[in-house]
mmCIF file of C-alpha atoms in Angstrom:
data_model
loop_
_atom_site.group_PDB
_atom_site.id
_atom_site.type_symbol
_atom_site.label_atom_id
_atom_site.label_comp_id
_atom_site.label_asym_id
_atom_site.label_seq_id
_atom_site.Cartn_x
_atom_site.Cartn_y
_atom_site.Cartn_z
ATOM 1 C CA UNK A 1 -23.368 -20.416 -20.999
ATOM 2 C CA UNK A 2 -24.871 -16.947 -21.222
ATOM 3 C CA UNK A 3 -28.609 -17.214 -22.164
ATOM 4 C CA UNK A 4 -28.318 -14.726 -25.071
ATOM 5 C CA UNK A 5 -25.281 -16.529 -26.461
ATOM 6 C CA UNK A 6 -27.053 -19.892 -26.155
ATOM 7 C CA UNK A 7 -30.192 -18.563 -27.890
ATOM 8 C CA UNK A 8 -28.234 -17.135 -30.811
ATOM 9 C CA UNK A 9 -26.063 -20.218 -31.276
ATOM 10 C CA UNK A 10 -29.180 -22.433 -31.136
ATOM 11 C CA UNK A 11 -30.425 -20.729 -34.319
ATOM 12 C CA UNK A 12 -27.583 -22.433 -36.194
ATOM 13 C CA UNK A 13 -28.705 -25.877 -35.061
ATOM 14 C CA UNK A 14 -26.518 -28.585 -36.571
ATOM 15 C CA UNK A 15 -25.670 -26.535 -39.677
ATOM 16 C CA UNK A 16 -22.040 -25.992 -40.595
ATOM 17 C CA UNK A 17 -21.154 -22.495 -39.345
ATOM 18 C CA UNK A 18 -18.797 -21.729 -42.243
ATOM 19 C CA UNK A 19 -21.383 -22.765 -44.834
ATOM 20 C CA UNK A 20 -23.964 -20.614 -43.074
ATOM 21 C CA UNK A 21 -21.563 -17.654 -42.958
ATOM 22 C CA UNK A 22 -20.761 -18.104 -46.659
ATOM 23 C CA UNK A 23 -24.465 -18.111 -47.636
ATOM 24 C CA UNK A 24 -25.356 -14.878 -45.846
ATOM 25 C CA UNK A 25 -24.203 -12.298 -48.440
ATOM 26 C CA UNK A 26 -26.299 -13.958 -51.172
ATOM 27 C CA UNK A 27 -29.312 -14.174 -48.871
ATOM 28 C CA UNK A 28 -29.002 -10.477 -48.029
ATOM 29 C CA UNK A 29 -28.572 -9.537 -51.684
ATOM 30 C CA UNK A 30 -31.849 -11.313 -52.506
ATOM 31 C CA UNK A 31 -33.656 -9.311 -49.816
ATOM 32 C CA UNK A 32 -32.171 -5.878 -50.558
ATOM 33 C CA UNK A 33 -34.593 -4.851 -53.333
ATOM 34 C CA UNK A 34 -37.555 -5.507 -51.015
ATOM 35 C CA UNK A 35 -36.232 -3.626 -47.989
ATOM 36 C CA UNK A 36 -37.441 -0.167 -47.068
ATOM 37 C CA UNK A 37 -34.517 1.481 -45.229
ATOM 38 C CA UNK A 38 -36.543 3.050 -42.417
ATOM 39 C CA UNK A 39 -38.988 0.176 -41.870
ATOM 40 C CA UNK A 40 -38.463 -1.696 -38.558
ATOM 41 C CA UNK A 41 -39.289 -5.375 -38.155
ATOM 42 C CA UNK A 42 -41.482 -4.513 -35.143
ATOM 43 C CA UNK A 43 -42.518 -1.295 -33.367
ATOM 44 C CA UNK A 44 -39.579 0.257 -31.528
ATOM 45 C CA UNK A 45 -37.048 -2.124 -33.116
ATOM 46 C CA UNK A 46 -34.232 -1.541 -35.588
ATOM 47 C CA UNK A 47 -34.949 -0.591 -39.181
ATOM 48 C CA UNK A 48 -33.605 -2.408 -42.231
ATOM 49 C CA UNK A 49 -30.867 0.235 -42.538
ATOM 50 C CA UNK A 50 -29.866 -0.173 -38.900
ATOM 51 C CA UNK A 51 -29.747 -3.952 -39.165
ATOM 52 C CA UNK A 52 -27.560 -3.874 -42.290
ATOM 53 C CA UNK A 53 -25.227 -1.313 -40.711
ATOM 54 C CA UNK A 54 -25.088 -3.431 -37.562
ATOM 55 C CA UNK A 55 -24.190 -6.514 -39.612
ATOM 56 C CA UNK A 56 -21.313 -4.630 -41.266
ATOM 57 C CA UNK A 57 -20.055 -3.313 -37.919
ATOM 58 C CA UNK A 58 -20.358 -6.723 -36.292
ATOM 59 C CA UNK A 59 -18.399 -8.311 -39.130
ATOM 60 C CA UNK A 60 -15.640 -5.755 -38.632
ATOM 61 C CA UNK A 61 -15.609 -6.098 -34.829
ATOM 62 C CA UNK A 62 -15.696 -9.893 -34.742
ATOM 63 C CA UNK A 63 -13.146 -10.074 -37.539
ATOM 64 C CA UNK A 64 -10.829 -8.134 -35.259
ATOM 65 C CA UNK A 65 -11.639 -10.496 -32.402
ATOM 66 C CA UNK A 66 -10.809 -13.521 -34.573
ATOM 67 C CA UNK A 67 -7.410 -12.056 -35.322
ATOM 68 C CA UNK A 68 -6.802 -11.019 -31.723
ATOM 69 C CA UNK A 69 -7.599 -14.542 -30.477
ATOM 70 C CA UNK A 70 -5.260 -16.070 -33.060
ATOM 71 C CA UNK A 71 -2.420 -13.623 -32.378
ATOM 72 C CA UNK A 72 -2.526 -13.475 -28.574
ATOM 73 C CA UNK A 73 -2.695 -16.133 -25.912
ATOM 74 C CA UNK A 74 -5.955 -15.940 -23.943
ATOM 75 C CA UNK A 75 -6.805 -12.312 -24.720
ATOM 76 C CA UNK A 76 -9.595 -10.316 -23.156
ATOM 77 C CA UNK A 77 -11.786 -8.964 -25.967
ATOM 78 C CA UNK A 78 -13.111 -5.431 -26.032
ATOM 79 C CA UNK A 79 -16.901 -5.231 -25.624
ATOM 80 C CA UNK A 80 -18.822 -2.770 -27.760
ATOM 81 C CA UNK A 81 -22.153 -1.046 -27.260
ATOM 82 C CA UNK A 82 -24.195 -1.895 -30.340
ATOM 83 C CA UNK A 83 -26.877 0.675 -29.508
ATOM 84 C CA UNK A 84 -24.311 3.465 -29.208
ATOM 85 C CA UNK A 85 -22.899 2.432 -32.591
ATOM 86 C CA UNK A 86 -26.438 2.280 -34.057
ATOM 87 C CA UNK A 87 -27.122 5.871 -32.993
ATOM 88 C CA UNK A 88 -24.940 6.967 -35.938
ATOM 89 C CA UNK A 89 -26.557 4.820 -38.643
ATOM 90 C CA UNK A 90 -29.280 7.287 -39.694
ATOM 91 C CA UNK A 91 -27.638 8.780 -42.755
ATOM 92 C CA UNK A 92 -25.648 5.773 -43.894
ATOM 93 C CA UNK A 93 -26.650 4.101 -47.169
ATOM 94 C CA UNK A 94 -28.000 0.583 -46.774
ATOM 95 C CA UNK A 95 -26.262 -0.530 -49.968
ATOM 96 C CA UNK A 96 -22.888 0.683 -48.672
ATOM 97 C CA UNK A 97 -23.453 -1.266 -45.446
ATOM 98 C CA UNK A 98 -24.188 -4.359 -47.537
ATOM 99 C CA UNK A 99 -21.069 -3.829 -49.674
ATOM 100 C CA UNK A 100 -18.912 -3.434 -46.549
ATOM 101 C CA UNK A 101 -20.472 -6.527 -44.994
ATOM 102 C CA UNK A 102 -19.923 -8.578 -48.148
ATOM 103 C CA UNK A 103 -16.249 -7.574 -48.445
ATOM 104 C CA UNK A 104 -15.517 -8.104 -44.749
ATOM 105 C CA UNK A 105 -17.316 -11.455 -44.762
ATOM 106 C CA UNK A 106 -15.232 -12.665 -47.714
ATOM 107 C CA UNK A 107 -12.056 -11.569 -45.923
ATOM 108 C CA UNK A 108 -13.070 -13.214 -42.636
ATOM 109 C CA UNK A 109 -14.092 -16.441 -44.373
ATOM 110 C CA UNK A 110 -10.718 -16.607 -46.117
ATOM 111 C CA UNK A 111 -9.122 -16.543 -42.672
ATOM 112 C CA UNK A 112 -11.549 -18.933 -40.994
ATOM 113 C CA UNK A 113 -11.377 -21.579 -43.733
ATOM 114 C CA UNK A 114 -7.654 -21.971 -43.133
ATOM 115 C CA UNK A 115 -7.870 -22.580 -39.398
ATOM 116 C CA UNK A 116 -6.974 -25.839 -37.707
ATOM 117 C CA UNK A 117 -8.895 -27.523 -34.898
ATOM 118 C CA UNK A 118 -6.168 -26.241 -32.578
ATOM 119 C CA UNK A 119 -6.788 -22.679 -33.810
ATOM 120 C CA UNK A 120 -10.538 -23.031 -33.266
ATOM 121 C CA UNK A 121 -9.936 -24.276 -29.725
ATOM 122 C CA UNK A 122 -8.037 -21.101 -28.764
ATOM 123 C CA UNK A 123 -9.755 -19.253 -25.949
ATOM 124 C CA UNK A 124 -10.523 -15.686 -25.051
ATOM 125 C CA UNK A 125 -12.174 -13.949 -22.125
ATOM 126 C CA UNK A 126 -15.393 -12.000 -22.656
ATOM 127 C CA UNK A 127 -15.595 -9.450 -19.811
ATOM 128 C CA UNK A 128 -19.321 -8.689 -20.167
ATOM 129 C CA UNK A 129 -20.264 -12.359 -19.860
ATOM 130 C CA UNK A 130 -17.390 -13.068 -17.446
ATOM 131 C CA UNK A 131 -16.730 -16.290 -19.334
ATOM 132 C CA UNK A 132 -13.900 -17.971 -21.202
ATOM 133 C CA UNK A 133 -15.009 -18.940 -24.693
ATOM 134 C CA UNK A 134 -13.436 -20.627 -27.700
ATOM 135 C CA UNK A 135 -12.863 -19.203 -31.153
ATOM 136 C CA UNK A 136 -15.123 -21.975 -32.474
ATOM 137 C CA UNK A 137 -17.921 -20.729 -30.214
ATOM 138 C CA UNK A 138 -17.413 -17.207 -31.562
ATOM 139 C CA UNK A 139 -17.671 -18.481 -35.146
ATOM 140 C CA UNK A 140 -20.907 -20.307 -34.273
ATOM 141 C CA UNK A 141 -22.196 -17.171 -32.568
ATOM 142 C CA UNK A 142 -21.549 -15.094 -35.691
ATOM 143 C CA UNK A 143 -23.431 -17.613 -37.848
ATOM 144 C CA UNK A 144 -26.385 -17.607 -35.439
ATOM 145 C CA UNK A 145 -26.242 -13.817 -35.236
ATOM 146 C CA UNK A 146 -26.611 -13.710 -39.020
ATOM 147 C CA UNK A 147 -29.679 -15.926 -38.869
ATOM 148 C CA UNK A 148 -31.249 -13.834 -36.117
ATOM 149 C CA UNK A 149 -30.964 -10.638 -38.157
ATOM 150 C CA UNK A 150 -31.810 -12.373 -41.423
ATOM 151 C CA UNK A 151 -35.133 -13.351 -39.861
ATOM 152 C CA UNK A 152 -35.774 -9.725 -38.918
ATOM 153 C CA UNK A 153 -34.964 -8.556 -42.452
ATOM 154 C CA UNK A 154 -37.255 -11.230 -43.908
ATOM 155 C CA UNK A 155 -40.084 -9.833 -41.769
ATOM 156 C CA UNK A 156 -39.386 -6.332 -43.101
ATOM 157 C CA UNK A 157 -39.251 -7.583 -46.700
ATOM 158 C CA UNK A 158 -42.549 -9.470 -46.335
ATOM 159 C CA UNK A 159 -44.227 -6.435 -44.758
ATOM 160 C CA UNK A 160 -42.925 -4.227 -47.573
ATOM 161 C CA UNK A 161 -44.234 -6.681 -50.182
ATOM 162 C CA UNK A 162 -47.682 -6.604 -48.588
ATOM 163 C CA UNK A 163 -47.757 -2.841 -48.937
#
């Protein structure tokens, strides 16, 4: 397994990925009032605004992948360059990114909750990693991805609280 993929999925541990995905909008909403849009979690890293925009974009992109995997046999998914997408986040409102994320997450969860074990076992090819992966792995990745960025936002919120 790709080291990045393994690291992100490890953040989920033994937690239920759907429960973790369902909890994320509330956890973000609790942090929003304490986030300064332009504050990064570390020097040279993404700001709160960029992270929230990235979460919304990732939800949209992976939601498409879920549907592609369910509708096609063994598809090859389209990679995306998150840094190229992030280059356009500067003027976007953080609250709008959160609203988009929340709506897309609800829509994706409605789909995911209705899937069978057979659906979750469907495979796709990821050309950047040159690996075949399952839909279940992708769901676990998304849950771990949430936790990775939630940790970054918690750092920003704690730094903002300290003044």
